[in-house]
XYZ file of C-alpha atoms in Angstrom:
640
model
C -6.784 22.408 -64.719
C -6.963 26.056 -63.005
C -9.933 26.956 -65.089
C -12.220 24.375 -63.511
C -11.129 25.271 -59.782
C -14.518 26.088 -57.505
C -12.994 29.972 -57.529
C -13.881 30.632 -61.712
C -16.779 27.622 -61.954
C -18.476 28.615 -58.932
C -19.140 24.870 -58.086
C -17.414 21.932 -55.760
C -16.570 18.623 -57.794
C -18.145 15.912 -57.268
C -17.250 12.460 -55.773
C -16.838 9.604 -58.246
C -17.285 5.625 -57.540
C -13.744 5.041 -56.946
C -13.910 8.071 -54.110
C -16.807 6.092 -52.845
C -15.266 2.965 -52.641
C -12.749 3.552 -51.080
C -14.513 5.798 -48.783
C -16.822 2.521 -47.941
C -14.034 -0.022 -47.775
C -12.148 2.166 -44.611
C -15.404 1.506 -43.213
C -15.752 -2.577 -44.165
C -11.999 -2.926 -43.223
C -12.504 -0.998 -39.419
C -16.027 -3.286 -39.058
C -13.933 -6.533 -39.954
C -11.264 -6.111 -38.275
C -13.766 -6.032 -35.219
C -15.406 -9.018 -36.011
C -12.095 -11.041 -36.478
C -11.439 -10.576 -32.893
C -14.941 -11.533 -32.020
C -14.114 -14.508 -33.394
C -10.433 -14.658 -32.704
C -11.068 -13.740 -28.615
C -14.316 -15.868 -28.257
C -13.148 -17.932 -25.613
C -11.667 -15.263 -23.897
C -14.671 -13.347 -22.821
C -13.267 -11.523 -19.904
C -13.043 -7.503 -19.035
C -9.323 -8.100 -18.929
C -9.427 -9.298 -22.374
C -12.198 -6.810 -23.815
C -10.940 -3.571 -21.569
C -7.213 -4.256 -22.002
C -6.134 -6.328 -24.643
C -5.499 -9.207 -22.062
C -2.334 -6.883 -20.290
C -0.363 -8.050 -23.408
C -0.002 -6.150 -26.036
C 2.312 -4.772 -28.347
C 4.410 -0.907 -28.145
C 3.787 -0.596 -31.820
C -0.383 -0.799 -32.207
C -0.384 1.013 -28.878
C 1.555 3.915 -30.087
C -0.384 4.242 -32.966
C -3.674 3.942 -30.908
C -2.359 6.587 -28.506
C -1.288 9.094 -31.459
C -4.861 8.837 -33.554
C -7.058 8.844 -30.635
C -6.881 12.582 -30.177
C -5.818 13.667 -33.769
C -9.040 13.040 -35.111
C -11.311 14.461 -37.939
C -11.183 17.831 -35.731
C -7.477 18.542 -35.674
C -7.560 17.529 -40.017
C -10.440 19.692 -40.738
C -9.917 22.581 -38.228
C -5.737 23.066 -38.214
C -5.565 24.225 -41.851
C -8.376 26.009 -41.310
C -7.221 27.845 -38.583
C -3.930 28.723 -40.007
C -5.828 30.133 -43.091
C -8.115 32.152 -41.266
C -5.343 33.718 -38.558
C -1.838 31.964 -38.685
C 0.636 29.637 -37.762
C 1.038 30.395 -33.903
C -0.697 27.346 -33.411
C 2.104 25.051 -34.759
C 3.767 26.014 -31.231
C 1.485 22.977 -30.243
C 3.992 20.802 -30.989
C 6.510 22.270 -28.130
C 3.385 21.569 -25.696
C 3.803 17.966 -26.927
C 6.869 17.604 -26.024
C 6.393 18.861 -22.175
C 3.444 17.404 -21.832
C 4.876 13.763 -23.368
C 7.746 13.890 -20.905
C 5.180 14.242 -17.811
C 3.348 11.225 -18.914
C 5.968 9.389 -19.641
C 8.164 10.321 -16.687
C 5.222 11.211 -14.062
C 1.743 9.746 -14.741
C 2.026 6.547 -16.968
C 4.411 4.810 -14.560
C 2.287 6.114 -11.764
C -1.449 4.544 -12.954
C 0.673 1.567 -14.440
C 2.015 0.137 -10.993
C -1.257 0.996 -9.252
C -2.782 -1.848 -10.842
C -5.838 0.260 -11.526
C -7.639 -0.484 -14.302
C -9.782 2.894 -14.078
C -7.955 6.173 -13.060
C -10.305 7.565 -10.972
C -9.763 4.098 -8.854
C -6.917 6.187 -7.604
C -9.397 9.135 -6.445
C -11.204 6.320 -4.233
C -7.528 5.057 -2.309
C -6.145 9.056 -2.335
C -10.045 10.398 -1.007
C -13.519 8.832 -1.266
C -15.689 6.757 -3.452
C -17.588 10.589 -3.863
C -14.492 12.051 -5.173
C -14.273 8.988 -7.723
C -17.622 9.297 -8.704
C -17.653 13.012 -9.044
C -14.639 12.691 -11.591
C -15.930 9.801 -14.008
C -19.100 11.814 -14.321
C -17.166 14.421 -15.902
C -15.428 12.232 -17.896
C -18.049 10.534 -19.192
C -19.536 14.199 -19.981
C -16.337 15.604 -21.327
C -16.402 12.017 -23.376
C -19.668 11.881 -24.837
C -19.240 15.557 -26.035
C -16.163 14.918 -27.666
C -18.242 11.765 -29.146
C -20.539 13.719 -30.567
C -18.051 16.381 -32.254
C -16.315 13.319 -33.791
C -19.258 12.373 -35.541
C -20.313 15.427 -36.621
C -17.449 16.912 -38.325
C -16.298 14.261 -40.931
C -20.344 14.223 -41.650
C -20.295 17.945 -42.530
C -16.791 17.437 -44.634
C -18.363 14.398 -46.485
C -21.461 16.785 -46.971
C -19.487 19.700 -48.547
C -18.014 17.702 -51.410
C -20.255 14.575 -51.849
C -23.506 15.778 -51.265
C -24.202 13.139 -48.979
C -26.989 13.459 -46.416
C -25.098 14.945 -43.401
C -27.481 13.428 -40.473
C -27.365 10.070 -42.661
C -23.696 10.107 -42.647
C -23.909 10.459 -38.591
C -25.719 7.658 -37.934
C -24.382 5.502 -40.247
C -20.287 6.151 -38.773
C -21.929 6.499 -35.088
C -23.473 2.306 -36.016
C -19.837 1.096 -38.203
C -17.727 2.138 -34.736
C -20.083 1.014 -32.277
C -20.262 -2.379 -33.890
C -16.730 -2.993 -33.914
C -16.059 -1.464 -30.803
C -18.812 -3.879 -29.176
C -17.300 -7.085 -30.892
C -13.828 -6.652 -30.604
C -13.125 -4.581 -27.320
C -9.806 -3.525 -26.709
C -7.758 -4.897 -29.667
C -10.036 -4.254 -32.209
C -10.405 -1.128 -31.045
C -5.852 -1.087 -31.106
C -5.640 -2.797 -34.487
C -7.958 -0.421 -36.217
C -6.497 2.560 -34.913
C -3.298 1.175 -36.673
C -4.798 0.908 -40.177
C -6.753 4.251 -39.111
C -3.152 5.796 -38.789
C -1.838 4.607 -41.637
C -4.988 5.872 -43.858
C -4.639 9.475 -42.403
C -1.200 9.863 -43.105
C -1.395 8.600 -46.686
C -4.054 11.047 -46.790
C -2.463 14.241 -44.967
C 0.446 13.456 -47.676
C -1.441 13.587 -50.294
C -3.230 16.734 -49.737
C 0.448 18.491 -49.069
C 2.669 17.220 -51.798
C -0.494 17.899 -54.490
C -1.234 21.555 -52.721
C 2.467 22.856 -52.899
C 2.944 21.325 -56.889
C 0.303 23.301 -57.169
C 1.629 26.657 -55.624
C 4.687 25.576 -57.223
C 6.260 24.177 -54.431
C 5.933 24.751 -50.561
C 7.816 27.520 -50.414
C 6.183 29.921 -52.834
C 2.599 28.535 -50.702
C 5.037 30.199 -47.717
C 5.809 33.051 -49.314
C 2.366 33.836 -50.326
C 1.110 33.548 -46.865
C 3.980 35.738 -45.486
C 2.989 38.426 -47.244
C -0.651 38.792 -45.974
C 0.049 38.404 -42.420
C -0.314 34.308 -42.005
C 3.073 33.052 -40.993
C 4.019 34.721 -37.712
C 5.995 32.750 -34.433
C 7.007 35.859 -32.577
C 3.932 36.752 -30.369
C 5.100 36.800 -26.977
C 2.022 38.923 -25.297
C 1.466 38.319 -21.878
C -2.292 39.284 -22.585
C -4.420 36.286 -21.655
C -6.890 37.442 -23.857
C -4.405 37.214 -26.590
C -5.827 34.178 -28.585
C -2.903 32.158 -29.378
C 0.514 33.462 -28.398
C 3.495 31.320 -27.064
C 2.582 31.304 -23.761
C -0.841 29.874 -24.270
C 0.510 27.278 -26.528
C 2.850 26.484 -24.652
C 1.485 26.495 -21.098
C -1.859 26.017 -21.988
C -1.459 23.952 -24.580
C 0.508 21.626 -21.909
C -1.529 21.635 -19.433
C -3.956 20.336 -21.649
C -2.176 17.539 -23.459
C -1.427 16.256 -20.149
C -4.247 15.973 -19.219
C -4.847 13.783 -22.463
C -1.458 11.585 -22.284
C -1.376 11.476 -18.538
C -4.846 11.050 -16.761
C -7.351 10.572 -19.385
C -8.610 7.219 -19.146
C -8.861 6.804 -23.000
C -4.784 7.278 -23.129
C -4.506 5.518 -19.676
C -6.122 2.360 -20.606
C -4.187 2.088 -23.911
C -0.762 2.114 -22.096
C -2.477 -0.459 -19.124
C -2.753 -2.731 -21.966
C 0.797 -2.699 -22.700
C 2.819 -5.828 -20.276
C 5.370 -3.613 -18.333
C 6.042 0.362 -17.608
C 8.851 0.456 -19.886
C 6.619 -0.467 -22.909
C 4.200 1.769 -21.923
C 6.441 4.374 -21.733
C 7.825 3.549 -24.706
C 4.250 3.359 -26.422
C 4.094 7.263 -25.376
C 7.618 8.393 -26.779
C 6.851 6.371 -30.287
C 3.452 8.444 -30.440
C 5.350 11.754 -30.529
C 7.120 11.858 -33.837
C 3.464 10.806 -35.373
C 1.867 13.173 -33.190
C 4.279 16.053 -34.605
C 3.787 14.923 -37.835
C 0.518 15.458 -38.145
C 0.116 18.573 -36.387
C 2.424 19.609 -38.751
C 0.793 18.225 -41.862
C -1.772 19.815 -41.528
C -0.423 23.305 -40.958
C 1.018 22.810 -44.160
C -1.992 21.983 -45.871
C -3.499 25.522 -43.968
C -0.501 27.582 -45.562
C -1.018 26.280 -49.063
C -4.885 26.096 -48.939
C -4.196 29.554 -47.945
C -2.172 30.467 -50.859
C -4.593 28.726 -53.310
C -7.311 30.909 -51.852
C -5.441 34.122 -51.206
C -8.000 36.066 -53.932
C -10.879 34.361 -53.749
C -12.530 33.592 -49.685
C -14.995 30.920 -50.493
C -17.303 31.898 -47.555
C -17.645 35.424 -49.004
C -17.821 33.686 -52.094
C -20.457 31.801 -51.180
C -19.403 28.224 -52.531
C -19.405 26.701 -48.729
C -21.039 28.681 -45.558
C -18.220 26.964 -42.804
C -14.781 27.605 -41.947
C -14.736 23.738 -41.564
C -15.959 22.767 -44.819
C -12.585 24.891 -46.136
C -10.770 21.642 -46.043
C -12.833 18.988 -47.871
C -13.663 21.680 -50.898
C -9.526 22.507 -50.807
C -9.410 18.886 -51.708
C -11.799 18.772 -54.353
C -10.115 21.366 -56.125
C -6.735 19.720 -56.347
C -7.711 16.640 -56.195
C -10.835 16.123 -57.710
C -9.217 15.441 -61.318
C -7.199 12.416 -59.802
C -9.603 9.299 -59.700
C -9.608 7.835 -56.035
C -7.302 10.921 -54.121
C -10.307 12.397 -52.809
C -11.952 9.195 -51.348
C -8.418 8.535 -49.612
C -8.453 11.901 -47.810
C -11.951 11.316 -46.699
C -11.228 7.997 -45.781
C -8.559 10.519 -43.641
C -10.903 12.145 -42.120
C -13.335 9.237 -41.224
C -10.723 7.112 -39.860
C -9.626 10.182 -37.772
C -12.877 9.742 -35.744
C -13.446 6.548 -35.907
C -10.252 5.583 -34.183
C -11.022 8.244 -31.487
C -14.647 6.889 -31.242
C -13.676 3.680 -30.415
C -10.898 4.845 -27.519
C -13.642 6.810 -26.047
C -16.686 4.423 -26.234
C -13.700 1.907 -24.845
C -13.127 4.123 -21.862
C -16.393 5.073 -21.144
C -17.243 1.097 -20.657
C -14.521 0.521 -18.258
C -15.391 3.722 -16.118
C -18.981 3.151 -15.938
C -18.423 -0.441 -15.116
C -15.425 0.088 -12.401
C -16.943 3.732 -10.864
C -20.305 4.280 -11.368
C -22.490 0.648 -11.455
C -22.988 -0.469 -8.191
C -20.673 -2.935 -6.331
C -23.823 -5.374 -5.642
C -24.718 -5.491 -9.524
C -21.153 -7.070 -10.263
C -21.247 -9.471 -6.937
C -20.670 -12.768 -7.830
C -21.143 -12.125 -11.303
C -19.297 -14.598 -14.030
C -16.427 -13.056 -16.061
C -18.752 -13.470 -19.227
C -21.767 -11.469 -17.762
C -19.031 -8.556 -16.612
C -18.390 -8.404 -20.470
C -21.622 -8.650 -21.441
C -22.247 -5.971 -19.348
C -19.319 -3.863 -20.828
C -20.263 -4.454 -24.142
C -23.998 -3.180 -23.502
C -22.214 -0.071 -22.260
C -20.621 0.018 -25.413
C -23.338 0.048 -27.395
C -25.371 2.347 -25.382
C -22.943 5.144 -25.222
C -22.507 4.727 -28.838
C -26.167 5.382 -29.773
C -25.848 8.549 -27.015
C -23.118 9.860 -29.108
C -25.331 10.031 -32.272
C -28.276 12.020 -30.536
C -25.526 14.472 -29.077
C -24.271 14.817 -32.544
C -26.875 17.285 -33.466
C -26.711 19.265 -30.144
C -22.748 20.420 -31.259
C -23.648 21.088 -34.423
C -25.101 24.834 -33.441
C -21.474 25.278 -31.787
C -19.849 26.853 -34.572
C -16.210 25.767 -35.274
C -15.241 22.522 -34.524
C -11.560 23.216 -33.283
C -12.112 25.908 -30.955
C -15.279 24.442 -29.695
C -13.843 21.016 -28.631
C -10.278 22.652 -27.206
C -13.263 25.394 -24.980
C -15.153 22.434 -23.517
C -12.575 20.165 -23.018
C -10.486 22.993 -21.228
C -13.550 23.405 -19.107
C -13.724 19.670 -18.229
C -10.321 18.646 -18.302
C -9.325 21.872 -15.763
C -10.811 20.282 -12.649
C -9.850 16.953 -13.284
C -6.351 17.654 -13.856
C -6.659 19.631 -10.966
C -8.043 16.457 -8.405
C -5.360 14.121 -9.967
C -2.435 16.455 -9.161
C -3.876 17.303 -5.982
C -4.032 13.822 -4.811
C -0.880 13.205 -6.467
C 1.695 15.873 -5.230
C 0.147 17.427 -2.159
C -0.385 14.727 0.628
C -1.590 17.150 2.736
C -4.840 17.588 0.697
C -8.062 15.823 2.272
C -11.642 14.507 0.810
C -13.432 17.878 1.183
C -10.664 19.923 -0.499
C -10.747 17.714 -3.366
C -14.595 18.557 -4.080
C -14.450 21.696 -2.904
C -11.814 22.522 -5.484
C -13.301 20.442 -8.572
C -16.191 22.203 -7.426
C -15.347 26.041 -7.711
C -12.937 25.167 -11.054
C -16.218 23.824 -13.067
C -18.041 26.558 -11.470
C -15.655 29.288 -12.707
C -14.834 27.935 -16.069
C -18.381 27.259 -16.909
C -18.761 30.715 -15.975
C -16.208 31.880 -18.389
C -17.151 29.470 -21.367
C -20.672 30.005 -21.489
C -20.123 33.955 -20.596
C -17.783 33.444 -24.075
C -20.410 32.267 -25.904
C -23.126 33.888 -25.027
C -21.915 37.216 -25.701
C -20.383 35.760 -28.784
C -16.455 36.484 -28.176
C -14.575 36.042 -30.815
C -11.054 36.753 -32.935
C -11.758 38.559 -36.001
C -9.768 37.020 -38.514
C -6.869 37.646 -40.652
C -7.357 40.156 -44.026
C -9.152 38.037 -46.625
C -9.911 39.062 -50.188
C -12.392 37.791 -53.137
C -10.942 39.628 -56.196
C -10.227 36.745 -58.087
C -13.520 35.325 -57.480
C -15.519 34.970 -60.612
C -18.951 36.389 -59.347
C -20.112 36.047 -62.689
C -20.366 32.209 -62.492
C -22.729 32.906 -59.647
C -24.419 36.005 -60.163
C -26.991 35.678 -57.167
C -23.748 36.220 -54.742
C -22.512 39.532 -55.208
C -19.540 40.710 -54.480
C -19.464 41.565 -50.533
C -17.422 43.927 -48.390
C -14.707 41.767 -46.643
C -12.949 45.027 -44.808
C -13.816 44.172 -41.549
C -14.478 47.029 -39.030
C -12.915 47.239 -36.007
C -15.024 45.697 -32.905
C -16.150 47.894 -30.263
C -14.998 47.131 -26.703
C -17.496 46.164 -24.103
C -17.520 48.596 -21.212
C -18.730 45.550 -19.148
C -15.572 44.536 -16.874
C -16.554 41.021 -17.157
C -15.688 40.968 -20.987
C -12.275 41.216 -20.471
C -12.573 37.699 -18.702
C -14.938 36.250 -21.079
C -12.063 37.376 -24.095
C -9.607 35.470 -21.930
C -8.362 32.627 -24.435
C -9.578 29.569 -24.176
C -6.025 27.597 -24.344
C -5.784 28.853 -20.938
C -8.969 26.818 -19.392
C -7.189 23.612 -18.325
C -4.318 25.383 -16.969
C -6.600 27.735 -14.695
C -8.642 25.232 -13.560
C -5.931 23.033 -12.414
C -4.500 25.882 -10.556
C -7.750 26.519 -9.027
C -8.446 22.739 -7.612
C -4.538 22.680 -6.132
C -5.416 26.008 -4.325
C -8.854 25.905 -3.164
C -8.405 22.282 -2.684
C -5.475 22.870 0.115
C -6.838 25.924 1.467
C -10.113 23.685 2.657
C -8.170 21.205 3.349
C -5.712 22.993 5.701
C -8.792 24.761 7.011
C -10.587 21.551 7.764
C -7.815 19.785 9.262
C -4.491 18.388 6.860
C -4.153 15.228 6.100
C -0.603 13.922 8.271
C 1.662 12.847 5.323
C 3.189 9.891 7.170
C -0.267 8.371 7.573
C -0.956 7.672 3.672
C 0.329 4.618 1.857
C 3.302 5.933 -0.225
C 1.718 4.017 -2.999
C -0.453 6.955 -3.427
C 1.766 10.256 -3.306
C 4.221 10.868 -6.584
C 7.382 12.374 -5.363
C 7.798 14.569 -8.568
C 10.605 16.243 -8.117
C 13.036 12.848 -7.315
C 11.241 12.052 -10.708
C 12.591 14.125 -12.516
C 16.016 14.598 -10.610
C 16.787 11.431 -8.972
C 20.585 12.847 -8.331
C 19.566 15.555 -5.420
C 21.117 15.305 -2.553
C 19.597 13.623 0.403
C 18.161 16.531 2.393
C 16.557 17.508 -0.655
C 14.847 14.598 -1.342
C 13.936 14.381 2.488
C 12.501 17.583 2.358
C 10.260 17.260 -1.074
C 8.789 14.003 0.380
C 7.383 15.520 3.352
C 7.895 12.759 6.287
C 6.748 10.446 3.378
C 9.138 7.300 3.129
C 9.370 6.111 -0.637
C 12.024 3.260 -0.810
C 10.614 -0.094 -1.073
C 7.157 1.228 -1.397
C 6.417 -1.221 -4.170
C 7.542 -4.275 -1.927
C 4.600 -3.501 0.574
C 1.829 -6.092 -0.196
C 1.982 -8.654 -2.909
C -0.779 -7.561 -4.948
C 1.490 -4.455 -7.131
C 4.113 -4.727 -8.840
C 7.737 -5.569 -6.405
C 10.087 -5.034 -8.767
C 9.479 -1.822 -11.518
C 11.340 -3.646 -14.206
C 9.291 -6.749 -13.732
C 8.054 -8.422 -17.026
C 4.663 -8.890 -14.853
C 1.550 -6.992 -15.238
C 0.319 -4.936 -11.875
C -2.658 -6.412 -10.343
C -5.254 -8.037 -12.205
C -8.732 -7.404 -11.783
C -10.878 -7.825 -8.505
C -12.708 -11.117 -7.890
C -15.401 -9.945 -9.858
C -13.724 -9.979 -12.791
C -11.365 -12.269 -12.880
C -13.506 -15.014 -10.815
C -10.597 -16.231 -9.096
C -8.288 -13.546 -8.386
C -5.125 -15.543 -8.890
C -2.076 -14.129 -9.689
C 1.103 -15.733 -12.398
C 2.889 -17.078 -9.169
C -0.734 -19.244 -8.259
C -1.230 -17.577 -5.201
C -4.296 -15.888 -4.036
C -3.764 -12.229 -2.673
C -5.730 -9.449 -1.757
C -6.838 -7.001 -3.936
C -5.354 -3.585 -3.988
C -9.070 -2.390 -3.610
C -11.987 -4.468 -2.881
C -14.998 -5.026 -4.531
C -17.378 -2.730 -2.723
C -13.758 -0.096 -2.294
C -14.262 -0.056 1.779
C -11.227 0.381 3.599
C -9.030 -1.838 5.503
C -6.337 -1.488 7.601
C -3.513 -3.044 6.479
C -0.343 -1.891 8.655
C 3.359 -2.268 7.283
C 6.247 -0.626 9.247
C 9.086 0.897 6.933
C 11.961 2.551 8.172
C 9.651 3.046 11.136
C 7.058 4.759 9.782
C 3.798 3.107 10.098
C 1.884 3.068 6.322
C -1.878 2.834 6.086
C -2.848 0.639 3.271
C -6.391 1.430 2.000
């Protein structure tokens, strides 16, 4: 009923035991399906098994894995919310997908895939040095454990909005259900709950829509409503950077950064490794799309008719919640909150939006730290059961750093904006390395640092300059006269005409108001140049001396017609046919139905490949390098 909406009573509903239940049971169901492959996988205690799935499994749970693992609680609670507090230039995110898809799919994915790496930043070690490797998986496990944190603290502030739950008890007690499951069931529990995960958030994205526009009266009065005051709008084209969100930091920025994601993250990464040839894997990318559309979408939507529901009556000013990103959760309870069960399925939503991105990152951060950062002599000789032991202690540990972090992003404000800032900031540099390694064989070792170097440098410079000085977009018109400041007379009626900000003389401003969409974009551009002017400046390295392996020829890629004195001249002396015939440890054939290489003797104990055959590893153990000389067309390749 209208009457009883938080707007006229001044209060949020509350949760009932049904909501709780089924709230509870998302949890039981993500905790059991880890211990079933405890069980299930018990003889099978390898790092293949626990870090990969075993190399073997299917597009469909991989797909789903991939879609959920960066739509989490953050994208659900902060989309809508940022649609109803500017407007909808941020559903141009979805045209970023689509770019940024293809170059995963087309460039990246197949890349990693017949590496045989199990870690990308194994690839910084063959392209550079065991510093440059290092140097990038500490970021990652930074930019990881941040994100970790965020995870756990949003759907603990959107359960404490409308249920009253303790928020810090909340934390902890997600932060333990997805370590635990995560520990016991590696890799395929980690695949299998992301698929129930998926399914719960988008029964609970359509819920929230389909009940929010019968309540405007369908979804296009909600549109209507929001047209009028300023909240639909697709047609900013300014070249500003500073502009917040216009097509061109969508677009490009928002690329940029998605690729990142889908193409060199080791969470996405290690979910297509698992899959048992490139063409699944690539396939596991293109079925994530439509979902990932969908629920960028969805929950744009909801913003537009949460808007519309709220277009008289700001519930900040109004004083009923005191965070953007508790707009969602007490959206729900108004609509919902009559229908026994609906609200404990969209924060089941919620939950299982950062649970199943939890578990990918707790998952990656075990495989990096054991192939990058623990010491070569540590794994020597070890049994394939203590490797897994060991990965599973990494697990565990990470998970419990994630919780204390939790409380640290908690003073960052809101969660959307905050996560795409220092992700942009992390994700810039390494995006940067990857494509410098990638499609510049001239770069060297000391370029590569030098540029991941002076991109962190600048964008922390930026960020923190941002936040320090407190930069931000004033938002869209809002209005509370339809609130009913008689149901709570100690919040009177405030002044929501916001006056127009002063500019800064400082000159520096201007760059700190740069938006932050652009971060992962400018940082990438700042590795590729600073990394080949050092590089040129401290001596090139010759093209024809690198394994081919190692260099992406990009542009054949994408146009495999060109002529021949194209191609010759985009691959820079660099010969490309037949490069995946050279050694028997990758893949010979890219349509094989084989995995790439396995794991090093370490890991696998006996390092024997389907054909029974022993063969060297791609890398060794302790990653030192050996010549390995192959002539090809007469040039002489250098295998690392």
């Amino acid at each position: 009923m209208a009457n009883d909406y938080s707007y006229n009573t001044g209060e949020v509903k509350e949760f009932g035991v049904v909501d709780y239940v089924l709230f509870i049971l998302t949890l039981v169901i993500s905790s059991g399906i880890g211990v079933f492959y405890a069980i299930w996988d018990r003889k099978r205690n390898t790092p293949k098994d626990f870090l990969l799935g075993g190399r073997n499994m299917s597009v469909f749970p991989v797909a789903l894995s991939l879609m959920v693992t960066f739509m989490s609680a953050l994208t659900l609670l902060g989309n809508p919310a940022e649609i109803y507090n500017y407007n909808t230039m941020f559903w141009y995110l979805v045209a970023a997908f689509l770019i940024a898809m293809t170059f995963a799919a087309v460039i990246f994915i197949p890349f990693f895939y017949r590496l045989g790496v199990t870690s990308t930043f194994e690839y910084l070690d063959m392209r550079f040095d065991n510093i440059t490797r290092v140097y990038g998986s500490i970021l990652l496990i930074l930019q990881t454990l941040i994100y970790a944190a965020f995870l756990l603290y949003a759907p603990s502030l959107a359960l404490n909005a409308v249920t009253g739950v303790d928020l810090w008890g909340c934390c902890i007690g997600m932060g333990c259900v997805v370590t635990f499951y995560t520990t016991l069931g590696g890799m395929k529990a980690v695949l299998w709950t992301d698929s129930f995960q998926a399914g719960v958030i988008i029964a609970g994205l359509l819920a929230v829509v389909i009940k929010g526009s019968m309540v405007e009266g369908g979804f296009h009065r909600a549109w209507e409503i929001a047209d009028n005051n300023s909240r639909i709008l697709f047609d900013d084209f300014s070249t500003d950077p500073k502009t917040r969100h216009s097509v061109w930091s969508m677009v490009i920025g928002g690329w940029a950064f998605w690729m990142h994601l889908y193409g060199v993250n080791q969470a996405q990464v290690q979910r297509c490794l698992s899959c048992p040839t490139v063409k699944k894997a690539q396939l596991a990318i293109w079925v994530n799309l439509p979902g990932l559309i969908f629920i960028v979408s969805a929950a744009c939507m909801i913003g537009i008719v949460m808007y519309a529901f709220y277009v008289d009556c700001h519930p900040i000013k109004y004083g009923i919640i005191a965070k953007t990103d508790q707009l969602v959760p007490l959206y729900v309870m108004d609509i919902l909150g009559d229908y026994t069960g609906l609200p404990g399925v969209f924060v089941s939503c919620v939950v299982s939006g950062s649970l199943s991105s939890l578990s990918s990152g707790l998952n990656a951060l075990s495989a990096v730290t054991l192939r990058d950062l623990l010491p070569s002599r540590m794994l020597k000789g070890a049994s394939q059961l203590k490797t897994t032991i060991i990965s599973k202690f990494l697990v565990l540990f990470y998970g419990v750093l994630a919780i204390g972090l939790a409380y640290v992003v908690s003073k960052l404000g809101s969660v959307l904006q905050a996560v795409y800032t220092v992700f942009g900031i992390l994700n810039g540099p390494l995006l940067g390395v990857f494509t410098l390694g990638m499609f510049y064989p001239w770069a060297n070792k000391r370029g590569a640092v030098a540029g991941m170097t002076v991109a962190l440098g600048f964008l922390l410079w930026v960020g923190i300059g941002a936040f320090v000085h407190d930069i931000k977009t004033p938002v869209s018109p809002l209005s509370v006269r339809g609130c009913n400041f008689t149901a709570r007379p100690t919040e009177p009626p405030p002044n929501v005409t916001a006056a127009p900000e002063e500019e800064e003389d400082e000159p520096l401003f201007d760059l700190y108001r740069m938006s932050y969409m652009y971060y992962t974009a400018l940082g990438m551009i700042i590795v590729q140049g600073i990394g080949l002017l050092v590089s040129f400046i401290t001596g090139p390295t010759d093209p024809r001396s690198l394994d081919p392996r190692l260099i992406c020829p990009v542009v054949e890629e994408f146009i495999p017609c060109l002529p021949t004195k194209i191609r010759d001249f985009f691959r820079f002396g660099i010969v490309h046919e037949g490069k995946y015939d050279v050694g028997t440890d990758l893949v010979k054939d890219n349509n094989s139905e084989h995995p790439p290489t396995e794991f090093s003797k370490v890991e696998n104990g006996d390092n024997q490949h389907a054909n029974g055959k022993s063969n060297p590893s791609f890398v060794s153990d302790d990653t030192k390098k050996t010549s390995e000389k192959h002539q090809n067309g007469g040039v002489e390749l250098t295998r690392l």
